[in-house]
Short mmCIF file of N, CA and C in Angstrom, two decimals:
data_model
loop_
_atom_site.label_atom_id
_atom_site.label_comp_id
_atom_site.label_asym_id
_atom_site.label_seq_id
_atom_site.Cartn_x
_atom_site.Cartn_y
_atom_site.Cartn_z
N UNK A 1 0.87 -1.03 0.06
CA UNK A 1 -0.17 -0.04 0.17
C UNK A 1 0.94 1.28 -0.05
N UNK A 2 1.76 1.20 0.98
CA UNK A 2 2.87 2.46 1.04
C UNK A 2 3.56 2.69 -0.68
N UNK A 3 3.78 1.49 -1.28
CA UNK A 3 4.98 1.47 -2.52
C UNK A 3 3.63 2.36 -3.72
N UNK A 4 2.26 2.13 -3.84
CA UNK A 4 0.99 2.54 -4.12
C UNK A 4 0.87 4.14 -4.51
N UNK A 5 1.09 4.52 -2.94
CA UNK A 5 0.87 5.52 -2.37
C UNK A 5 2.03 6.73 -2.97
N UNK A 6 3.26 6.28 -2.81
CA UNK A 6 4.57 6.61 -3.46
C UNK A 6 4.64 6.90 -4.68
N UNK A 7 3.96 6.09 -5.51
CA UNK A 7 4.06 5.84 -6.65
C UNK A 7 2.79 7.09 -7.22
N UNK A 8 1.92 6.90 -6.51
CA UNK A 8 0.64 8.18 -6.88
C UNK A 8 0.95 9.25 -6.72
N UNK A 9 1.64 9.48 -5.70
CA UNK A 9 2.09 11.26 -5.09
C UNK A 9 3.66 11.55 -5.98
N UNK A 10 4.37 10.03 -6.61
CA UNK A 10 5.46 10.82 -7.38
C UNK A 10 4.51 11.19 -8.81
N UNK A 11 4.05 10.63 -8.99
CA UNK A 11 3.56 10.60 -11.07
C UNK A 11 2.33 12.25 -10.92
N UNK A 12 2.02 12.56 -9.34
CA UNK A 12 0.90 13.63 -9.09
C UNK A 12 1.99 15.18 -8.92
N UNK A 13 3.26 14.63 -8.75
CA UNK A 13 4.80 15.66 -8.78
C UNK A 13 5.25 15.54 -10.14
N UNK A 14 5.63 15.01 -10.96
CA UNK A 14 5.74 14.37 -12.31
C UNK A 14 4.80 16.03 -13.25
N UNK A 15 3.52 15.45 -13.05
CA UNK A 15 2.43 16.07 -13.48
C UNK A 15 2.25 17.50 -13.61
N UNK A 16 2.57 17.56 -12.45
CA UNK A 16 2.82 19.26 -11.96
C UNK A 16 3.95 19.91 -12.60
N UNK A 17 5.06 18.79 -12.18
CA UNK A 17 6.55 19.56 -12.75
C UNK A 17 6.33 19.90 -14.35
N UNK A 18 5.47 19.11 -15.10
CA UNK A 18 5.47 18.64 -16.71
C UNK A 18 4.60 20.22 -17.10
N UNK A 19 3.38 20.03 -15.81
CA UNK A 19 2.34 21.25 -16.64
C UNK A 19 3.15 22.84 -16.06
N UNK A 20 3.62 23.02 -15.32
CA UNK A 20 4.64 24.11 -14.70
C UNK A 20 5.67 24.06 -15.64
N UNK A 21 6.50 23.52 -16.09
CA UNK A 21 7.23 23.71 -17.68
C UNK A 21 6.81 24.46 -18.59
N UNK A 22 5.46 23.60 -19.20
CA UNK A 22 4.71 24.24 -20.28
C UNK A 22 4.31 24.80 -20.53
N UNK A 23 3.88 25.24 -18.81
CA UNK A 23 3.11 27.08 -18.77
C UNK A 23 4.26 28.16 -18.77
N UNK A 24 5.54 28.01 -18.28
CA UNK A 24 6.07 28.96 -18.11
C UNK A 24 7.04 28.92 -19.97
N UNK A 25 6.89 27.55 -20.52
CA UNK A 25 7.26 27.94 -21.91
C UNK A 25 6.54 28.58 -22.74
N UNK A 26 5.37 28.43 -22.81
CA UNK A 26 4.18 28.78 -23.46
C UNK A 26 3.80 30.28 -23.00
N UNK A 27 3.71 30.78 -21.86
CA UNK A 27 2.95 32.15 -21.55
C UNK A 27 4.59 32.98 -21.15
N UNK A 28 5.76 32.29 -20.85
CA UNK A 28 6.79 33.91 -20.50
C UNK A 28 7.14 34.50 -21.53
N UNK A 29 7.22 35.80 -21.29
CA UNK A 29 8.02 36.69 -21.66
C UNK A 29 9.45 36.80 -22.14
N UNK A 30 10.04 37.37 -23.55
CA UNK A 30 11.26 37.39 -23.94
C UNK A 30 11.69 38.39 -22.93
N UNK A 31 12.86 38.20 -23.19
CA UNK A 31 13.67 39.37 -22.61
C UNK A 31 13.72 40.28 -23.66
N UNK A 32 13.56 41.86 -23.50
CA UNK A 32 13.95 43.18 -24.34
C UNK A 32 15.07 43.25 -24.07
N UNK A 33 15.70 43.56 -25.43
CA UNK A 33 17.42 43.78 -25.70
C UNK A 33 16.95 45.69 -25.90
N UNK A 34 17.67 46.40 -24.57
CA UNK A 34 17.63 47.57 -24.28
C UNK A 34 17.98 48.16 -25.67
N UNK A 35 17.61 49.64 -26.00
CA UNK A 35 18.56 49.87 -27.47
C UNK A 35 17.71 51.62 -26.90
N UNK A 36 18.38 52.78 -27.58
CA UNK A 36 18.40 54.04 -27.23
C UNK A 36 18.29 54.75 -28.52
N UNK A 37 16.97 55.63 -29.14
CA UNK A 37 16.13 56.32 -30.32
C UNK A 37 16.77 57.73 -29.57
N UNK A 38 17.39 58.46 -30.89
CA UNK A 38 17.69 59.93 -30.76
C UNK A 38 18.53 59.94 -29.85
N UNK A 39 19.02 61.40 -29.47
CA UNK A 39 20.37 61.92 -28.66
C UNK A 39 20.12 62.06 -27.35
N UNK A 40 20.58 60.98 -26.70
CA UNK A 40 20.33 61.44 -25.19
C UNK A 40 20.07 62.61 -24.11
N UNK A 41 20.94 63.86 -25.23
CA UNK A 41 20.91 65.24 -24.70
C UNK A 41 19.48 65.53 -25.02
N UNK A 42 18.59 65.33 -25.65
CA UNK A 42 17.21 66.22 -25.43
C UNK A 42 16.63 66.33 -24.53
N UNK A 43 15.89 67.88 -24.92
CA UNK A 43 15.03 68.09 -23.02
C UNK A 43 14.03 66.83 -22.66
N UNK A 44 13.11 66.09 -23.83
CA UNK A 44 11.99 65.59 -23.39
C UNK A 44 12.70 63.86 -23.61
N UNK A 45 12.91 62.96 -22.22
CA UNK A 45 13.15 62.17 -22.01
C UNK A 45 12.16 60.56 -21.41
N UNK A 46 11.86 59.79 -22.37
CA UNK A 46 10.92 59.19 -22.52
C UNK A 46 11.39 57.37 -22.09
N UNK A 47 11.57 56.76 -20.70
CA UNK A 47 11.47 55.59 -20.81
C UNK A 47 10.38 54.15 -21.37
N UNK A 48 10.96 53.34 -22.15
CA UNK A 48 10.12 52.22 -22.16
C UNK A 48 10.04 51.03 -21.73
N UNK A 49 9.52 50.47 -20.48
CA UNK A 49 10.24 49.22 -19.94
C UNK A 49 8.88 48.05 -20.49
N UNK A 50 9.71 47.38 -20.91
CA UNK A 50 8.42 46.48 -21.55
C UNK A 50 9.06 45.13 -21.37
N UNK A 51 8.18 44.38 -21.56
CA UNK A 51 8.45 42.51 -21.90
C UNK A 51 8.59 42.46 -22.65
N UNK A 52 9.27 41.18 -23.43
CA UNK A 52 9.18 40.96 -24.66
C UNK A 52 7.78 39.92 -25.66
N UNK A 53 7.77 40.18 -26.62
CA UNK A 53 6.17 39.30 -27.01
C UNK A 53 5.98 40.12 -28.60
N UNK A 54 5.68 39.33 -29.32
CA UNK A 54 5.72 39.90 -30.57
C UNK A 54 4.40 41.30 -30.74
N UNK A 55 3.36 41.14 -29.56
CA UNK A 55 2.67 41.80 -29.52
C UNK A 55 3.49 43.53 -28.77
N UNK A 56 3.36 43.20 -28.16
CA UNK A 56 4.75 43.88 -27.09
C UNK A 56 5.79 45.04 -27.80
N UNK A 57 6.44 44.18 -28.77
CA UNK A 57 7.55 44.64 -29.48
C UNK A 57 6.77 45.82 -30.51
N UNK A 58 5.44 45.53 -31.08
CA UNK A 58 4.95 45.68 -32.44
C UNK A 58 4.07 47.57 -31.55
N UNK A 59 4.15 47.14 -29.95
CA UNK A 59 3.29 48.57 -29.25
C UNK A 59 4.50 49.74 -29.20
N UNK A 60 5.94 48.70 -29.12
CA UNK A 60 6.80 49.77 -28.46
C UNK A 60 7.29 50.50 -29.88
N UNK A 61 7.10 49.76 -31.11
CA UNK A 61 7.42 50.57 -32.38
C UNK A 61 6.95 51.74 -33.18
N UNK A 62 5.28 50.96 -32.67
CA UNK A 62 4.57 52.08 -32.63
C UNK A 62 4.64 53.47 -31.84
N UNK A 63 4.98 53.30 -30.52
CA UNK A 63 5.21 54.34 -30.07
C UNK A 63 5.98 55.10 -30.10
N UNK A 64 7.19 54.90 -30.67
CA UNK A 64 8.70 55.29 -31.45
C UNK A 64 8.55 55.86 -32.59
N UNK A 65 7.74 55.24 -33.59
CA UNK A 65 7.26 55.43 -34.93
C UNK A 65 6.40 57.16 -34.89
N UNK A 66 5.62 56.96 -33.46
CA UNK A 66 4.68 57.88 -33.79
C UNK A 66 5.24 59.31 -33.86
N UNK A 67 6.31 59.37 -32.91
CA UNK A 67 7.62 60.55 -32.57
C UNK A 67 8.41 60.41 -32.78
N UNK A 68 8.73 59.40 -34.21
CA UNK A 68 10.19 59.79 -35.31
C UNK A 68 9.86 61.05 -35.29
N UNK A 69 9.49 62.47 -35.55
CA UNK A 69 9.69 63.72 -36.21
C UNK A 69 10.10 64.20 -35.05
N UNK A 70 9.80 64.09 -33.74
CA UNK A 70 9.50 64.68 -32.56
C UNK A 70 10.97 64.78 -31.87
N UNK A 71 11.28 65.57 -31.49
CA UNK A 71 12.51 66.01 -30.55
C UNK A 71 12.18 65.20 -29.32
N UNK A 72 12.42 63.99 -29.02
CA UNK A 72 12.47 63.15 -27.83
C UNK A 72 13.16 61.72 -27.41
N UNK A 73 13.69 61.89 -26.82
CA UNK A 73 14.63 60.74 -26.34
C UNK A 73 13.92 59.55 -26.03
N UNK A 74 13.99 58.64 -26.19
CA UNK A 74 13.55 57.06 -26.08
C UNK A 74 14.84 56.31 -25.53
N UNK A 75 14.09 55.78 -24.52
CA UNK A 75 15.33 54.25 -24.20
C UNK A 75 13.90 53.45 -23.68
N UNK A 76 14.54 51.76 -24.56
CA UNK A 76 14.00 51.22 -24.28
C UNK A 76 14.67 50.09 -23.50
N UNK A 77 13.96 49.69 -22.06
CA UNK A 77 14.43 48.39 -21.46
C UNK A 77 13.47 46.95 -21.23
N UNK A 78 14.20 46.12 -20.82
CA UNK A 78 13.41 45.29 -19.99
C UNK A 78 12.54 45.45 -18.79
N UNK A 79 11.32 45.48 -18.59
CA UNK A 79 10.57 45.43 -17.59
C UNK A 79 11.23 44.90 -16.08
N UNK A 80 11.98 43.84 -16.36
CA UNK A 80 12.72 43.25 -15.08
C UNK A 80 14.09 43.82 -14.71
N UNK A 81 14.13 44.89 -15.67
CA UNK A 81 15.54 46.19 -15.03
C UNK A 81 14.87 47.42 -14.42
N UNK A 82 13.59 47.36 -13.94
CA UNK A 82 13.31 48.52 -13.57
C UNK A 82 14.13 48.90 -12.77
N UNK A 83 14.56 47.98 -11.65
CA UNK A 83 14.67 48.41 -10.34
C UNK A 83 16.12 49.48 -10.41
N UNK A 84 16.86 49.56 -11.52
CA UNK A 84 17.67 49.83 -11.95
C UNK A 84 17.57 51.61 -12.51
N UNK A 85 16.23 52.13 -12.42
CA UNK A 85 15.60 53.08 -13.14
C UNK A 85 15.67 54.11 -11.45
N UNK A 86 16.14 55.54 -11.94
CA UNK A 86 16.05 56.67 -11.43
C UNK A 86 15.13 57.19 -12.22
N UNK A 87 13.61 57.23 -11.50
CA UNK A 87 12.59 58.09 -12.15
C UNK A 87 12.96 59.87 -12.45
N UNK A 88 13.39 60.28 -11.97
CA UNK A 88 13.76 61.48 -11.92
C UNK A 88 14.50 61.99 -13.32
N UNK A 89 15.40 61.14 -13.87
CA UNK A 89 15.90 61.21 -15.20
C UNK A 89 14.71 61.73 -15.64
N UNK A 90 13.32 61.22 -16.00
CA UNK A 90 12.72 60.89 -17.13
C UNK A 90 11.58 61.71 -16.92
N UNK A 91 10.86 62.03 -18.02
CA UNK A 91 9.72 62.94 -17.87
C UNK A 91 8.55 62.11 -18.17
N UNK A 92 8.53 60.71 -18.93
CA UNK A 92 7.72 59.95 -18.41
C UNK A 92 7.99 58.19 -18.74
N UNK A 93 7.22 57.69 -18.19
CA UNK A 93 7.67 56.35 -18.05
C UNK A 93 6.39 55.06 -18.90
N UNK A 94 6.70 54.16 -19.72
CA UNK A 94 5.75 53.42 -20.45
C UNK A 94 6.08 52.00 -19.43
N UNK A 95 5.06 51.09 -18.76
CA UNK A 95 5.61 50.59 -18.56
C UNK A 95 4.52 48.91 -19.55
N UNK A 96 4.81 48.57 -19.68
CA UNK A 96 4.09 47.52 -20.78
C UNK A 96 4.29 45.36 -20.31
N UNK A 97 3.25 45.53 -19.99
CA UNK A 97 3.50 44.07 -18.95
C UNK A 97 2.58 43.39 -18.96
N UNK A 98 2.82 41.96 -18.76
CA UNK A 98 1.49 40.77 -18.56
C UNK A 98 1.36 40.62 -17.63
N UNK A 99 0.14 40.44 -16.94
CA UNK A 99 -0.29 40.25 -15.71
C UNK A 99 -0.25 38.46 -15.28
N UNK A 100 0.93 38.30 -14.52
CA UNK A 100 1.54 36.81 -14.31
C UNK A 100 0.51 36.24 -13.45
N UNK A 101 -0.13 34.99 -13.42
CA UNK A 101 -0.73 34.59 -12.17
C UNK A 101 -1.74 35.36 -11.41
N UNK A 102 -2.10 36.37 -12.43
CA UNK A 102 -3.70 37.23 -11.47
C UNK A 102 -3.47 38.21 -11.33
N UNK A 103 -2.17 38.99 -11.49
CA UNK A 103 -1.38 40.16 -10.87
C UNK A 103 -0.18 40.25 -11.60
N UNK A 104 0.02 41.82 -11.58
CA UNK A 104 1.21 42.55 -11.91
C UNK A 104 2.23 42.08 -11.53
N UNK A 105 3.66 41.70 -12.44
CA UNK A 105 4.64 41.59 -11.89
C UNK A 105 5.27 42.28 -10.59
N UNK A 106 5.86 41.21 -9.96
CA UNK A 106 6.40 42.62 -8.59
C UNK A 106 6.77 43.66 -8.90
N UNK A 107 7.95 42.77 -9.38
CA UNK A 107 9.12 44.54 -9.87
C UNK A 107 8.16 45.69 -10.56
N UNK A 108 6.88 45.33 -11.06
CA UNK A 108 6.06 46.26 -11.72
C UNK A 108 5.64 47.36 -10.36
N UNK A 109 5.12 46.32 -9.27
CA UNK A 109 4.25 46.74 -8.59
C UNK A 109 4.71 47.42 -7.27
N UNK A 110 6.54 46.85 -6.81
CA UNK A 110 7.27 47.78 -6.70
C UNK A 110 7.67 48.81 -6.54
N UNK A 111 7.82 48.70 -8.10
CA UNK A 111 8.66 50.50 -8.76
C UNK A 111 6.81 51.17 -8.05
N UNK A 112 5.90 51.22 -8.47
CA UNK A 112 4.64 51.98 -8.56
C UNK A 112 4.53 52.23 -6.67
N UNK A 113 5.08 51.46 -5.74
CA UNK A 113 4.82 51.28 -4.39
C UNK A 113 5.98 52.34 -4.39
N UNK A 114 7.73 52.26 -4.75
CA UNK A 114 8.14 52.97 -4.03
C UNK A 114 8.28 54.62 -4.85
N UNK A 115 7.06 55.01 -5.95
CA UNK A 115 7.28 56.23 -6.48
C UNK A 115 5.57 56.71 -6.57
N UNK A 116 5.05 56.59 -5.17
CA UNK A 116 3.84 56.96 -4.99
C UNK A 116 3.50 58.87 -5.92
N UNK A 117 4.42 59.68 -5.33
CA UNK A 117 4.17 60.67 -5.82
C UNK A 117 4.80 61.07 -7.09
N UNK A 118 4.99 59.99 -7.68
CA UNK A 118 5.13 60.16 -9.43
C UNK A 118 4.28 59.74 -9.99
N UNK A 119 3.48 58.96 -9.53
CA UNK A 119 2.63 58.22 -10.81
C UNK A 119 2.27 59.37 -11.62
N UNK A 120 1.87 60.38 -12.04
CA UNK A 120 1.63 60.94 -12.95
C UNK A 120 2.74 60.67 -14.25
N UNK A 121 3.89 60.69 -14.21
CA UNK A 121 4.42 60.22 -14.84
C UNK A 121 4.50 58.68 -15.74
N UNK A 122 3.70 57.91 -15.06
CA UNK A 122 3.34 56.72 -15.75
C UNK A 122 2.49 56.17 -16.30
N UNK A 123 2.34 55.36 -17.68
CA UNK A 123 1.53 55.14 -18.42
C UNK A 123 1.99 53.56 -18.50
N UNK A 124 0.74 52.25 -17.29
CA UNK A 124 0.88 51.04 -18.07
C UNK A 124 -0.33 50.60 -18.39
N UNK A 125 0.46 49.56 -19.43
CA UNK A 125 -0.22 49.01 -20.57
C UNK A 125 -0.54 47.43 -19.77
N UNK A 126 -1.22 46.81 -19.51
CA UNK A 126 -0.86 45.62 -18.99
C UNK A 126 -1.97 44.67 -19.60
N UNK A 127 -1.43 43.78 -20.63
CA UNK A 127 -2.00 42.59 -21.15
C UNK A 127 -2.06 41.23 -20.50
N UNK A 128 -3.60 40.71 -20.34
CA UNK A 128 -4.74 40.06 -19.35
C UNK A 128 -6.07 39.99 -19.99
N UNK A 129 -6.21 38.95 -19.51
CA UNK A 129 -7.36 38.41 -20.62
C UNK A 129 -8.83 38.82 -20.18
N UNK A 130 -8.77 40.31 -19.48
CA UNK A 130 -10.01 40.86 -19.16
C UNK A 130 -9.57 42.52 -18.68
N UNK A 131 -10.50 43.49 -19.52
CA UNK A 131 -10.22 44.50 -19.86
C UNK A 131 -10.52 45.39 -18.48
N UNK A 132 -11.03 44.89 -17.60
CA UNK A 132 -11.11 45.26 -16.58
C UNK A 132 -10.62 45.45 -14.98
N UNK A 133 -9.07 45.32 -15.35
CA UNK A 133 -7.98 45.30 -14.36
C UNK A 133 -7.84 46.28 -13.89
N UNK A 134 -7.08 46.46 -12.29
CA UNK A 134 -7.09 47.94 -12.24
C UNK A 134 -5.62 47.72 -11.16
N UNK A 135 -4.74 48.42 -10.97
CA UNK A 135 -4.39 48.61 -10.14
C UNK A 135 -4.42 50.01 -8.96
N UNK A 136 -4.21 50.46 -7.22
CA UNK A 136 -4.88 50.65 -6.61
C UNK A 136 -3.87 52.06 -7.56
N UNK A 137 -4.87 53.24 -7.16
CA UNK A 137 -4.55 54.58 -7.71
C UNK A 137 -3.54 54.72 -9.01
N UNK A 138 -3.03 53.89 -9.55
CA UNK A 138 -2.84 54.14 -10.78
C UNK A 138 -3.92 53.34 -12.07
N UNK A 139 -4.04 54.72 -13.06
CA UNK A 139 -4.71 54.59 -14.25
C UNK A 139 -3.89 53.42 -15.54
N UNK A 140 -4.29 52.33 -15.66
CA UNK A 140 -4.02 50.98 -16.01
C UNK A 140 -4.87 50.91 -17.18
N UNK A 141 -4.06 50.94 -18.38
CA UNK A 141 -4.71 50.75 -19.99
C UNK A 141 -4.80 48.85 -19.90
N UNK A 142 -5.63 48.46 -19.90
CA UNK A 142 -5.51 46.78 -19.91
C UNK A 142 -6.52 46.40 -21.25
N UNK A 143 -5.58 45.26 -21.99
CA UNK A 143 -6.89 44.03 -22.48
C UNK A 143 -5.91 43.18 -23.30
N UNK A 144 -6.30 42.63 -24.53
CA UNK A 144 -5.79 41.30 -24.57
C UNK A 144 -4.48 41.52 -25.23
N UNK A 145 -3.89 40.35 -25.31
CA UNK A 145 -2.50 41.02 -26.31
C UNK A 145 -2.49 40.03 -27.91
N UNK A 146 -3.48 40.81 -28.47
CA UNK A 146 -3.31 40.72 -29.93
C UNK A 146 -3.11 41.48 -30.53
N UNK A 147 -2.10 40.80 -31.63
CA UNK A 147 -1.40 41.54 -32.59
C UNK A 147 -2.04 42.78 -33.44
N UNK A 148 -4.01 42.01 -34.00
CA UNK A 148 -4.12 43.50 -34.99
C UNK A 148 -4.92 44.52 -33.80
N UNK A 149 -5.04 44.14 -32.63
CA UNK A 149 -5.14 45.63 -31.75
C UNK A 149 -4.26 46.15 -31.51
N UNK A 150 -3.12 46.47 -32.12
CA UNK A 150 -1.81 47.06 -31.77
C UNK A 150 -2.21 48.09 -32.33
N UNK A 151 -2.12 48.81 -33.25
CA UNK A 151 -2.55 50.23 -33.54
C UNK A 151 -3.58 50.63 -32.54
N UNK A 152 -4.83 50.39 -32.13
CA UNK A 152 -5.72 50.38 -30.92
C UNK A 152 -5.17 51.02 -29.49
N UNK A 153 -3.83 50.10 -29.57
CA UNK A 153 -3.77 50.72 -28.35
C UNK A 153 -2.69 51.29 -28.18
N UNK A 154 -1.23 51.41 -29.61
CA UNK A 154 -0.34 52.60 -29.59
C UNK A 154 -1.34 53.85 -29.38
N UNK A 155 -1.98 53.90 -30.43
CA UNK A 155 -2.97 55.39 -29.91
C UNK A 155 -3.31 55.71 -28.70
N UNK A 156 -4.00 54.69 -27.73
CA UNK A 156 -4.40 55.28 -26.35
C UNK A 156 -2.76 55.68 -26.04
N UNK A 157 -2.29 54.80 -25.83
CA UNK A 157 -0.59 54.78 -25.17
C UNK A 157 -0.28 56.63 -25.72
N UNK A 158 0.20 56.69 -26.99
CA UNK A 158 0.59 57.77 -27.67
C UNK A 158 -0.37 59.31 -27.48
N UNK A 159 -1.76 58.83 -27.03
CA UNK A 159 -2.73 59.95 -26.45
C UNK A 159 -2.43 60.66 -25.08
N UNK A 160 -1.94 59.19 -23.86
CA UNK A 160 -1.69 59.98 -22.79
C UNK A 160 -0.11 60.25 -22.41
N UNK A 161 0.66 59.65 -23.61
CA UNK A 161 1.80 60.65 -23.75
C UNK A 161 2.19 61.49 -23.96
N UNK A 162 0.90 61.75 -24.91
CA UNK A 162 1.17 63.37 -24.96
C UNK A 162 0.87 64.53 -23.92
N UNK A 163 -0.18 63.75 -23.53
CA UNK A 163 -0.58 64.51 -22.17
C UNK A 163 0.60 64.88 -21.19
N UNK A 164 1.33 63.99 -21.32
CA UNK A 164 2.90 64.03 -20.32
C UNK A 164 3.88 65.29 -21.29
N UNK A 165 3.84 64.60 -22.19
CA UNK A 165 5.30 65.00 -22.85
C UNK A 165 4.72 66.63 -23.97
N UNK A 166 4.03 66.78 -24.43
CA UNK A 166 3.52 67.79 -25.16
C UNK A 166 3.78 68.76 -24.72
N UNK A 167 3.84 69.78 -23.79
CA UNK A 167 4.19 70.72 -23.79
C UNK A 167 6.17 70.85 -23.67
N UNK A 168 6.58 69.89 -23.57
CA UNK A 168 8.69 70.14 -23.66
C UNK A 168 8.55 69.71 -24.80
N UNK A 169 7.81 69.84 -25.99
CA UNK A 169 8.41 68.93 -27.44
C UNK A 169 7.44 69.58 -28.27
N UNK A 170 7.31 71.05 -28.18
CA UNK A 170 6.79 71.80 -28.83
C UNK A 170 7.86 72.11 -30.13
N UNK A 171 8.87 71.77 -30.08
CA UNK A 171 9.93 71.83 -31.66
C UNK A 171 10.33 70.78 -31.98
N UNK A 172 10.66 70.52 -32.94
CA UNK A 172 10.61 69.61 -33.95
C UNK A 172 12.44 68.84 -34.62
N UNK A 173 12.63 67.91 -34.93
CA UNK A 173 13.78 68.45 -35.82
C UNK A 173 13.87 69.01 -37.19
#
Protein backbone atom coordinates (compact mmCIF):
# COMPACT_ATOMS: atom_id res chain seq x y z
CA UNK A 1 0.00 0.00 0.00
CA UNK A 2 2.82 2.44 0.85
CA UNK A 3 4.47 1.70 -2.50
CA UNK A 4 1.29 2.53 -4.43
CA UNK A 5 0.86 5.76 -2.48
CA UNK A 6 4.46 6.74 -3.24
CA UNK A 7 3.91 6.00 -6.95
CA UNK A 8 0.74 8.10 -6.98
CA UNK A 9 2.40 11.03 -5.21
CA UNK A 10 5.45 10.81 -7.48
CA UNK A 11 3.20 10.70 -10.58
CA UNK A 12 1.25 13.75 -9.42
CA UNK A 13 4.49 15.64 -8.78
CA UNK A 14 5.80 14.73 -12.25
CA UNK A 15 2.53 15.87 -13.84
CA UNK A 16 2.63 19.12 -11.87
CA UNK A 17 6.26 19.74 -12.86
CA UNK A 18 5.44 18.98 -16.49
CA UNK A 19 2.50 21.39 -16.43
CA UNK A 20 4.66 24.07 -14.80
CA UNK A 21 7.37 23.73 -17.48
CA UNK A 22 4.76 23.81 -20.27
CA UNK A 23 3.05 26.88 -18.77
CA UNK A 24 6.32 28.79 -18.37
CA UNK A 25 7.46 27.90 -21.88
CA UNK A 26 4.10 28.82 -23.42
CA UNK A 27 3.35 32.03 -21.53
CA UNK A 28 6.66 33.48 -20.36
CA UNK A 29 7.85 36.71 -21.92
CA UNK A 30 10.98 37.16 -23.99
CA UNK A 31 13.79 39.38 -22.76
CA UNK A 32 13.92 42.87 -24.27
CA UNK A 33 17.31 43.94 -25.60
CA UNK A 34 17.80 47.56 -24.46
CA UNK A 35 18.11 50.24 -27.15
CA UNK A 36 17.93 54.01 -27.51
CA UNK A 37 16.35 56.29 -30.09
CA UNK A 38 17.60 59.85 -30.65
CA UNK A 39 20.10 61.89 -28.68
CA UNK A 40 20.19 61.43 -24.91
CA UNK A 41 20.84 65.18 -24.58
CA UNK A 42 17.36 66.09 -25.84
CA UNK A 43 15.19 67.86 -23.30
CA UNK A 44 12.29 65.37 -23.41
CA UNK A 45 13.10 61.85 -22.23
CA UNK A 46 10.80 58.83 -22.25
CA UNK A 47 11.62 55.42 -20.83
CA UNK A 48 9.76 52.38 -22.10
CA UNK A 49 10.05 49.30 -19.88
CA UNK A 50 8.57 46.30 -21.64
CA UNK A 51 8.43 42.56 -21.60
CA UNK A 52 9.17 40.88 -24.88
CA UNK A 53 6.48 39.45 -27.12
CA UNK A 54 5.34 40.03 -30.67
CA UNK A 55 2.48 42.25 -29.49
CA UNK A 56 4.56 44.26 -27.02
CA UNK A 57 7.44 44.71 -29.47
CA UNK A 58 4.97 45.99 -32.10
CA UNK A 59 3.49 48.38 -29.56
CA UNK A 60 6.93 49.77 -28.65
CA UNK A 61 7.79 50.25 -32.32
CA UNK A 62 4.44 51.97 -32.95
CA UNK A 63 5.04 54.43 -30.11
CA UNK A 64 8.54 55.25 -31.31
CA UNK A 65 7.38 55.55 -34.93
CA UNK A 66 4.70 58.05 -33.87
CA UNK A 67 7.35 60.36 -32.38
CA UNK A 68 10.00 59.87 -35.06
CA UNK A 69 9.84 63.55 -36.11
CA UNK A 70 9.71 64.89 -32.56
CA UNK A 71 12.64 65.88 -30.38
CA UNK A 72 12.12 63.03 -27.91
CA UNK A 73 14.79 60.70 -26.55
CA UNK A 74 13.55 57.15 -25.99
CA UNK A 75 15.24 54.39 -24.07
CA UNK A 76 13.72 50.92 -24.13
CA UNK A 77 14.60 48.42 -21.40
CA UNK A 78 13.36 45.07 -20.18
CA UNK A 79 10.65 45.51 -17.54
CA UNK A 80 12.51 43.22 -15.16
CA UNK A 81 15.34 45.75 -14.91
CA UNK A 82 13.13 48.56 -13.61
CA UNK A 83 14.86 48.44 -10.23
CA UNK A 84 17.77 50.25 -11.93
CA UNK A 85 15.62 53.20 -13.07
CA UNK A 86 16.06 56.66 -11.58
CA UNK A 87 12.55 58.00 -12.18
CA UNK A 88 13.71 61.61 -11.77
CA UNK A 89 15.69 61.43 -15.04
CA UNK A 90 12.57 60.75 -17.10
CA UNK A 91 9.66 62.90 -18.16
CA UNK A 92 7.46 59.85 -18.73
CA UNK A 93 7.66 56.10 -18.21
CA UNK A 94 5.67 53.65 -20.29
CA UNK A 95 5.46 50.22 -18.69
CA UNK A 96 4.23 47.38 -20.89
CA UNK A 97 3.76 44.10 -19.07
CA UNK A 98 1.64 40.98 -18.77
CA UNK A 99 -0.15 40.02 -15.62
CA UNK A 100 1.23 36.80 -14.25
CA UNK A 101 -0.88 34.51 -12.10
CA UNK A 102 -3.59 37.14 -11.69
CA UNK A 103 -1.45 40.18 -10.83
CA UNK A 104 1.24 42.41 -12.31
CA UNK A 105 4.86 41.35 -11.96
CA UNK A 106 6.24 42.01 -8.48
CA UNK A 107 8.88 44.42 -9.79
CA UNK A 108 6.18 46.58 -11.42
CA UNK A 109 4.12 46.68 -8.21
CA UNK A 110 7.25 47.50 -6.20
CA UNK A 111 8.27 50.27 -8.62
CA UNK A 112 4.83 51.85 -8.35
CA UNK A 113 4.84 51.52 -4.56
CA UNK A 114 8.30 53.14 -4.34
CA UNK A 115 7.24 56.21 -6.37
CA UNK A 116 3.78 57.23 -5.11
CA UNK A 117 4.37 60.95 -5.73
CA UNK A 118 5.31 60.43 -9.39
CA UNK A 119 2.44 58.29 -10.66
CA UNK A 120 1.52 61.10 -13.07
CA UNK A 121 4.63 60.14 -15.10
CA UNK A 122 3.53 56.52 -15.52
CA UNK A 123 1.59 54.99 -18.37
CA UNK A 124 0.99 51.30 -17.78
CA UNK A 125 -0.36 48.90 -20.37
CA UNK A 126 -1.00 45.43 -19.01
CA UNK A 127 -1.96 42.55 -21.22
CA UNK A 128 -4.49 40.40 -19.43
CA UNK A 129 -7.52 38.32 -20.25
CA UNK A 130 -9.90 41.02 -19.01
CA UNK A 131 -10.08 44.74 -19.62
CA UNK A 132 -11.38 45.33 -16.08
CA UNK A 133 -8.01 44.99 -14.36
CA UNK A 134 -6.82 47.85 -12.17
CA UNK A 135 -4.08 48.80 -9.74
CA UNK A 136 -4.82 50.94 -6.72
CA UNK A 137 -4.20 54.65 -7.47
CA UNK A 138 -2.84 53.90 -10.97
CA UNK A 139 -4.61 54.31 -14.28
CA UNK A 140 -3.88 51.10 -16.17
CA UNK A 141 -4.66 50.38 -19.80
CA UNK A 142 -5.56 46.73 -19.95
CA UNK A 143 -6.56 44.37 -22.71
CA UNK A 144 -5.74 41.22 -24.56
CA UNK A 145 -2.46 40.72 -26.37
CA UNK A 146 -3.91 40.55 -29.88
CA UNK A 147 -1.55 41.74 -32.62
CA UNK A 148 -4.40 43.18 -34.71
CA UNK A 149 -5.23 45.54 -31.83
CA UNK A 150 -1.72 47.06 -31.74
CA UNK A 151 -2.76 50.28 -33.55
CA UNK A 152 -5.64 50.80 -31.10
CA UNK A 153 -3.41 50.41 -28.04
CA UNK A 154 -0.62 52.46 -29.64
CA UNK A 155 -3.10 55.32 -30.10
CA UNK A 156 -4.24 55.08 -26.48
CA UNK A 157 -0.66 55.13 -25.15
CA UNK A 158 0.36 57.97 -27.49
CA UNK A 159 -2.66 60.04 -26.44
CA UNK A 160 -1.70 59.68 -22.77
CA UNK A 161 1.98 60.25 -23.50
CA UNK A 162 1.14 63.45 -25.41
CA UNK A 163 -0.55 64.84 -22.29
CA UNK A 164 2.67 64.32 -20.33
CA UNK A 165 5.34 65.38 -22.82
CA UNK A 166 3.72 67.68 -25.41
CA UNK A 167 4.36 70.88 -23.45
CA UNK A 168 8.10 70.08 -23.69
CA UNK A 169 8.15 68.90 -27.32
CA UNK A 170 6.84 71.93 -29.15
CA UNK A 171 9.95 71.97 -31.33
CA UNK A 172 10.59 69.36 -33.98
CA UNK A 173 13.83 68.13 -35.50
